[in-house]
Coordinates of C-alpha atoms and ligand atoms in Angstrom, one line a residue:
M1 CA 9.5 22.7 68.0
N2 CA 9.2 23.5 64.3
A3 CA 12.1 23.8 61.8
F4 CA 12.7 27.5 62.3
A5 CA 12.7 27.2 66.1
R6 CA 15.1 24.3 65.9
T7 CA 17.5 26.2 63.6
V8 CA 17.6 29.2 66.0
A9 CA 18.0 27.0 69.1
E10 CA 20.7 24.9 67.4
H11 CA 22.6 28.0 66.2
H12 CA 22.4 29.4 69.7
T13 CA 23.8 26.2 71.2
A14 CA 26.4 25.8 68.5
T15 CA 27.7 29.3 69.0
L16 CA 28.0 28.9 72.7
S17 CA 29.7 25.5 72.6
A18 CA 32.1 26.8 70.0
S19 CA 33.0 29.6 72.4
R20 CA 33.2 27.2 75.3
D21 CA 35.7 25.1 73.3
G22 CA 37.6 28.2 72.5
R23 CA 38.6 28.5 76.2
E24 CA 42.1 27.1 75.6
K25 CA 42.9 29.3 72.7
G26 CA 43.7 32.4 74.8
T27 CA 40.4 34.2 74.2
A28 CA 39.4 36.9 76.7
L29 CA 37.3 35.5 79.4
M30 CA 34.1 36.7 81.1
R31 CA 32.1 35.7 84.1
A32 CA 29.0 33.6 83.6
L33 CA 26.4 32.1 86.0
T34 CA 25.8 28.6 84.8
L35 CA 23.1 26.1 85.9
V36 CA 25.0 22.8 85.9
A37 CA 22.4 20.6 87.6
D38 CA 19.0 21.1 89.4
R39 CA 19.6 23.6 92.3
K40 CA 23.3 24.0 91.3
I41 CA 24.5 27.3 89.8
E42 CA 28.2 27.9 89.3
L43 CA 30.0 31.2 88.7
T44 CA 32.3 30.2 85.9
E45 CA 34.5 31.8 83.2
L46 CA 33.7 31.5 79.6
P47 CA 35.2 33.0 76.5
A48 CA 33.9 36.5 75.8
P49 CA 31.8 36.8 72.6
P50 CA 33.3 38.0 69.3
A51 CA 32.5 41.4 67.8
P52 CA 28.8 41.6 67.1
A53 CA 27.7 40.4 63.7
A54 CA 25.5 42.3 61.2
G55 CA 22.2 43.3 62.9
E56 CA 23.6 42.6 66.4
V57 CA 24.8 44.6 69.3
Q58 CA 27.1 43.6 72.2
I59 CA 25.6 44.3 75.7
G60 CA 27.6 44.6 78.9
I61 CA 25.1 43.3 81.5
K62 CA 24.8 45.5 84.7
A63 CA 21.7 44.1 86.5
I64 CA 19.4 41.0 86.4
G65 CA 15.9 40.8 87.9
L66 CA 15.0 37.5 89.5
N67 CA 11.5 36.1 88.8
H68 CA 9.6 32.9 89.5
I69 CA 10.6 31.5 86.1
D70 CA 14.2 31.5 87.5
V71 CA 13.1 29.5 90.5
W72 CA 11.2 27.0 88.3
G73 CA 14.4 26.7 86.1
W74 CA 16.6 26.3 89.1
R75 CA 14.4 23.6 90.7
G76 CA 14.2 21.8 87.4
M77 CA 11.0 21.3 85.4
A78 CA 10.1 18.1 83.6
F79 CA 8.3 19.9 80.7
A80 CA 11.1 22.3 80.0
K81 CA 13.2 21.2 77.0
R82 CA 16.7 22.5 77.6
K83 CA 20.3 21.4 77.9
M84 CA 22.7 22.0 80.8
P85 CA 25.0 23.8 81.4
L86 CA 22.7 26.7 80.9
I87 CA 23.5 30.4 81.5
V88 CA 20.8 31.7 83.9
G89 CA 19.1 35.1 84.0
A90 CA 15.8 35.9 82.2
E91 CA 15.6 39.7 82.5
A92 CA 18.4 42.2 82.5
A93 CA 19.6 45.7 81.9
G94 CA 23.0 46.8 80.6
E95 CA 24.8 49.1 78.3
I96 CA 25.8 48.8 74.6
R97 CA 29.5 47.9 74.3
A98 CA 29.8 47.4 70.5
V99 CA 27.5 47.9 67.6
G100 CA 27.6 45.5 64.6
P101 CA 27.0 46.5 60.9
E102 CA 23.5 47.4 59.7
V103 CA 22.3 48.5 63.1
A104 CA 20.5 51.8 63.3
G105 CA 19.5 53.9 66.4
L106 CA 21.8 52.2 69.0
R107 CA 25.1 53.6 70.1
V108 CA 28.0 52.5 72.3
G109 CA 27.2 53.5 75.9
D110 CA 23.4 53.5 75.5
P111 CA 21.6 51.9 78.5
V112 CA 19.3 49.1 77.2
V113 CA 17.2 46.2 78.2
A114 CA 16.7 43.1 76.0
Y115 CA 13.6 41.1 75.2
G116 CA 14.5 37.5 76.1
G117 CA 11.9 35.5 74.1
L118 CA 13.6 34.4 70.9
T119 CA 10.6 35.2 68.6
C120 CA 10.7 34.8 64.8
A121 CA 9.6 38.4 63.8
T122 CA 7.8 36.9 60.7
C123 CA 4.7 35.0 61.9
K124 CA 1.3 36.7 62.1
A125 CA 1.5 37.2 65.9
C126 CA 5.0 38.8 65.6
R127 CA 3.9 41.0 62.7
E128 CA 0.9 42.2 64.8
G129 CA 3.2 43.0 67.8
R130 CA 1.9 40.2 69.9
D131 CA 5.4 38.8 70.4
N132 CA 4.5 36.5 73.3
L133 CA 2.1 34.6 71.0
C134 CA 4.9 33.9 68.4
E135 CA 4.2 30.7 66.6
N136 CA 7.9 29.8 66.2
V137 CA 9.5 31.0 69.4
A138 CA 12.8 29.3 69.9
G139 CA 12.9 29.5 73.6
I140 CA 13.0 31.9 76.6
M141 CA 16.5 33.1 77.5
G142 CA 17.6 31.9 80.9
F143 CA 15.1 29.1 80.9
H144 CA 15.2 27.1 77.7
V145 CA 18.3 28.7 76.2
D146 CA 21.3 30.6 77.6
G147 CA 20.3 33.8 79.4
F148 CA 21.7 37.1 80.6
G149 CA 23.8 36.0 83.6
R150 CA 27.1 36.9 82.0
D151 CA 29.3 40.0 81.6
L152 CA 28.8 40.3 77.8
L153 CA 26.5 38.9 75.2
N154 CA 25.6 39.6 71.6
M155 CA 21.9 40.1 70.8
P156 CA 20.0 40.8 67.6
A157 CA 19.2 44.6 67.7
R158 CA 15.5 44.0 67.2
F159 CA 15.3 42.6 70.7
V160 CA 17.1 45.6 72.3
I161 CA 15.1 48.4 73.8
P162 CA 16.7 51.7 74.9
V163 CA 16.3 52.8 78.6
P164 CA 15.0 56.3 78.9
P165 CA 17.1 58.9 80.8
G166 CA 16.8 58.9 84.6
V167 CA 16.1 55.2 84.9
N168 CA 18.9 53.3 86.6
F169 CA 20.0 49.7 85.7
S170 CA 18.5 48.0 88.7
D171 CA 15.1 49.5 88.0
A172 CA 15.3 49.0 84.2
A173 CA 16.2 45.3 84.8
C174 CA 12.6 44.8 86.1
A175 CA 11.1 46.0 82.8
P176 CA 11.3 43.0 80.4
I177 CA 9.5 40.5 82.6
A178 CA 8.1 41.8 85.9
F179 CA 6.8 45.2 84.8
A180 CA 6.0 44.2 81.2
T181 CA 4.0 41.1 82.4
V182 CA 1.9 43.2 84.7
Q183 CA 1.4 45.9 82.0
H184 CA 0.2 43.1 79.6
M185 CA -2.0 41.5 82.2
L186 CA -3.7 44.6 83.4
F187 CA -4.1 46.6 80.2
D188 CA -4.0 44.2 77.3
N189 CA -5.8 41.3 78.9
A190 CA -8.0 42.5 81.8
K191 CA -8.4 46.0 80.2
L192 CA -8.4 47.6 83.6
E193 CA -10.1 51.0 83.6
P194 CA -9.6 54.1 85.8
G195 CA -12.0 54.0 88.7
E196 CA -12.4 50.2 88.8
T197 CA -11.7 48.0 91.8
I198 CA -9.0 45.4 91.6
L199 CA -7.9 42.5 93.9
V200 CA -4.1 42.0 93.8
Q201 CA -3.1 38.6 95.2
A202 CA 0.3 38.4 96.9
G203 CA 0.8 42.1 96.9
G204 CA 4.3 41.8 98.3
S205 CA 5.7 39.9 95.3
G206 CA 7.7 41.5 92.5
I207 CA 4.7 41.6 90.2
G208 CA 2.2 42.2 93.0
T209 CA 4.0 45.4 94.0
A210 CA 4.1 46.5 90.3
A211 CA 0.3 45.7 89.9
I212 CA -0.5 47.8 93.0
K213 CA 1.4 50.8 91.7
M214 CA 0.2 50.6 88.1
A215 CA -3.5 50.2 89.2
K216 CA -3.2 53.1 91.7
A217 CA -1.5 55.3 89.0
I218 CA -4.7 55.2 86.9
G219 CA -7.0 55.8 89.8
C220 CA -8.2 52.3 90.7
T221 CA -9.2 51.1 94.2
V222 CA -6.8 48.4 95.2
I223 CA -7.4 45.6 97.6
T224 CA -4.4 43.3 98.2
T225 CA -3.5 40.3 100.2
V226 CA -0.2 39.7 102.1
G227 CA 1.1 37.1 104.5
D228 CA 2.2 39.2 107.4
D229 CA 1.7 42.5 109.1
E230 CA 5.1 44.0 108.1
K231 CA 4.2 43.4 104.4
A232 CA 0.7 44.9 105.1
A233 CA 2.3 48.1 106.3
K234 CA 4.6 48.2 103.2
A235 CA 1.6 47.5 100.8
K236 CA -0.3 50.4 102.5
A237 CA 2.7 52.6 102.0
L238 CA 2.6 51.8 98.3
G239 CA -0.9 53.1 98.0
A240 CA -3.1 50.0 98.4
D241 CA -6.5 51.1 99.8
H242 CA -7.2 47.9 101.7
V243 CA -4.7 45.2 102.8
I244 CA -5.8 41.8 104.0
N245 CA -3.5 39.5 105.9
Y246 CA -4.7 36.2 104.5
R247 CA -3.3 34.3 107.4
I248 CA -5.6 36.1 109.8
E249 CA -8.7 36.7 107.7
R250 CA -10.5 35.0 104.8
F251 CA -9.9 37.4 102.0
E252 CA -13.1 36.3 100.2
G253 CA -15.2 37.6 103.1
V254 CA -13.3 40.8 103.5
V255 CA -13.5 41.7 99.8
R256 CA -17.3 41.0 99.9
K257 CA -17.6 43.4 102.8
L258 CA -15.3 46.1 101.3
T259 CA -17.3 46.1 98.1
A260 CA -20.7 46.1 99.7
K261 CA -21.3 42.5 98.4
K262 CA -20.7 43.6 94.8
G263 CA -17.3 42.1 94.2
V264 CA -14.3 43.5 92.3
D265 CA -14.0 44.3 88.6
V266 CA -10.6 42.5 88.2
A267 CA -8.7 39.9 90.1
F268 CA -4.9 39.7 89.6
E269 CA -3.8 36.1 90.2
H270 CA -0.5 34.3 90.2
V271 CA -0.8 32.2 93.4
G272 CA -2.8 29.3 91.9
P273 CA -4.8 26.6 93.7
D274 CA -4.5 28.2 97.2
T275 CA -6.4 31.4 96.1
F276 CA -7.8 30.8 92.5
N277 CA -11.3 29.9 93.5
G278 CA -11.4 32.6 96.2
S279 CA -10.3 35.1 93.6
L280 CA -13.2 34.0 91.3
L281 CA -15.6 34.4 94.2
C282 CA -14.4 37.9 94.7
L283 CA -15.4 39.0 91.2
K284 CA -18.5 40.9 90.4
R285 CA -20.8 39.6 87.7
G286 CA -18.9 39.9 84.4
G287 CA -15.6 40.4 86.3
R288 CA -12.2 39.5 84.9
L289 CA -9.6 37.3 86.4
V290 CA -6.1 37.4 84.9
T291 CA -3.4 35.0 85.9
C292 CA 0.3 34.7 85.0
G293 CA 1.4 32.1 87.5
S294 CA 0.6 29.3 89.8
T295 CA 3.2 29.2 92.6
S296 CA 1.1 27.0 94.9
G297 CA 0.6 24.1 92.5
Q298 CA -0.6 23.3 89.0
S299 CA -4.3 22.3 89.1
T300 CA -7.5 23.3 90.7
T301 CA -11.2 22.6 90.0
I302 CA -13.6 25.4 89.2
N303 CA -17.4 25.6 89.4
L304 CA -18.6 25.8 85.8
F305 CA -22.1 26.9 86.8
Q306 CA -20.6 29.8 88.6
L307 CA -18.3 30.6 85.6
Y308 CA -21.1 31.0 83.1
L309 CA -23.9 32.2 85.3
Q310 CA -21.6 35.0 86.7
Q311 CA -20.2 35.6 83.2
Y312 CA -16.6 35.6 84.4
R313 CA -13.8 36.2 82.0
I314 CA -10.5 34.4 82.7
F315 CA -7.3 35.3 81.0
G316 CA -4.2 33.3 81.0
S317 CA -1.2 35.6 80.5
F318 CA 2.4 34.7 79.9
G319 CA 5.2 37.1 79.2
A320 CA 4.6 40.4 77.3
S321 CA 5.2 42.1 74.0
I322 CA 8.2 44.3 73.2
R323 CA 5.7 47.2 73.2
N324 CA 4.8 46.3 76.9
V325 CA 8.5 46.6 77.7
R326 CA 8.8 50.0 76.1
D327 CA 5.6 51.1 78.0
S328 CA 7.0 49.8 81.3
L329 CA 10.2 51.8 80.8
A330 CA 8.2 54.9 80.0
K331 CA 6.3 54.4 83.2
M332 CA 9.6 54.2 85.1
A333 CA 10.8 57.3 83.5
S334 CA 7.7 59.1 84.7
G335 CA 8.4 58.0 88.3
L336 CA 6.5 54.7 88.6
L337 CA 9.5 52.7 89.9
P338 CA 9.7 49.0 90.9
V339 CA 10.0 48.1 94.5
I340 CA 13.4 46.6 95.2
D341 CA 13.6 44.1 98.1
T342 CA 17.3 43.4 97.9
E343 CA 20.3 43.7 95.6
V344 CA 22.8 40.8 95.7
T345 CA 26.0 40.2 93.9
L346 CA 26.6 37.5 91.2
A347 CA 28.0 35.1 93.8
D348 CA 24.8 35.3 95.7
F349 CA 22.4 34.5 92.8
E350 CA 21.3 31.3 94.4
R351 CA 20.7 32.9 97.8
G352 CA 18.5 35.4 95.9
L353 CA 16.5 32.5 94.4
A354 CA 16.1 30.9 97.7
R355 CA 14.8 34.1 99.2
L356 CA 12.3 34.4 96.4
E357 CA 11.3 30.8 96.8
S358 CA 10.7 31.3 100.5
R359 CA 8.3 34.2 99.7
Q360 CA 10.1 36.4 102.3
V361 CA 10.4 39.2 99.8
F362 CA 8.7 42.5 99.4
G363 CA 9.4 43.5 95.8
K364 CA 12.1 42.5 93.4
I365 CA 15.5 40.9 94.0
I366 CA 18.2 42.3 91.8
V367 CA 21.6 40.7 91.0
T368 CA 24.2 43.4 90.2
F369 CA 27.4 42.9 88.2
Ligands
ZN401 ZN1 6.8 34.9 65.5

């Protein structure tokens, strides 16, 4: 971590521990979901934040979207530098409760989402709008530093994005990570074009369902994999052209048949070792594979002859830019809504994570306040 990132992270921690120490002084309290040890989240009370400072707004959180990054954080990850207790919640929607000095364009009562990567705003990547490549990022909220799982928080206004009319809090809560990640993968990285064929792995997941809908919305042919027949029917209902139950059929063979041995233009990956090589095999010559996760493990081996002879392009993708979040919200406003599996209350946050971990979901799990 460089000097800037350290300063931001230390400021963040110092502010919070100051407010934790302020508990005895009769400050107003708010609810917060705090990770206190691996696989142990407690619903606690913490002092509410002070009035927002210059350039900040205060947000009342209404809904949180759960993602695999929450599961990783909950299980504990050796490589993640962080201190517990840590407030969980990596993507959220809420409404503005107070506006600090020197903030333009945001008013009390506005529905908003917030970008949870603490980027520097000044490095080359940030200036070019490639926020998720920030050279000085001070951490991801809800994972490295305190997140959105609390009634109130103050945020710099530059991270706050208005929610367009007609989009509710549960749907909007899926914009900063789930939808924006898919938007970034499909359109910035894989450069998916109308009329192309895409293989979406794990089509029942939060991002899988979003990928199916976004690809269909521009007129692509979508082939997707799921783990049971019930999910297959749901994926079909979302518009997937072909659904493969990977527990019954080898998806590589089915894709080959469906594409008359040509292969797909794009493979959308996030499963990892279990499917990665199969996804590569499904690509046509010059095809693109884009991946944002590896839920089935960390490593795999690939055939380098195949990689260069077939001229595959492989994109690693993590997070999204603020522009991707805005674009995602605009898609929601035009009717392309996330698929919500379940909504749970704050007290059931861990049950939501366990459901996500068990892969029994079809779509997103939302925690409501
Ligand atoms: Zn930066």
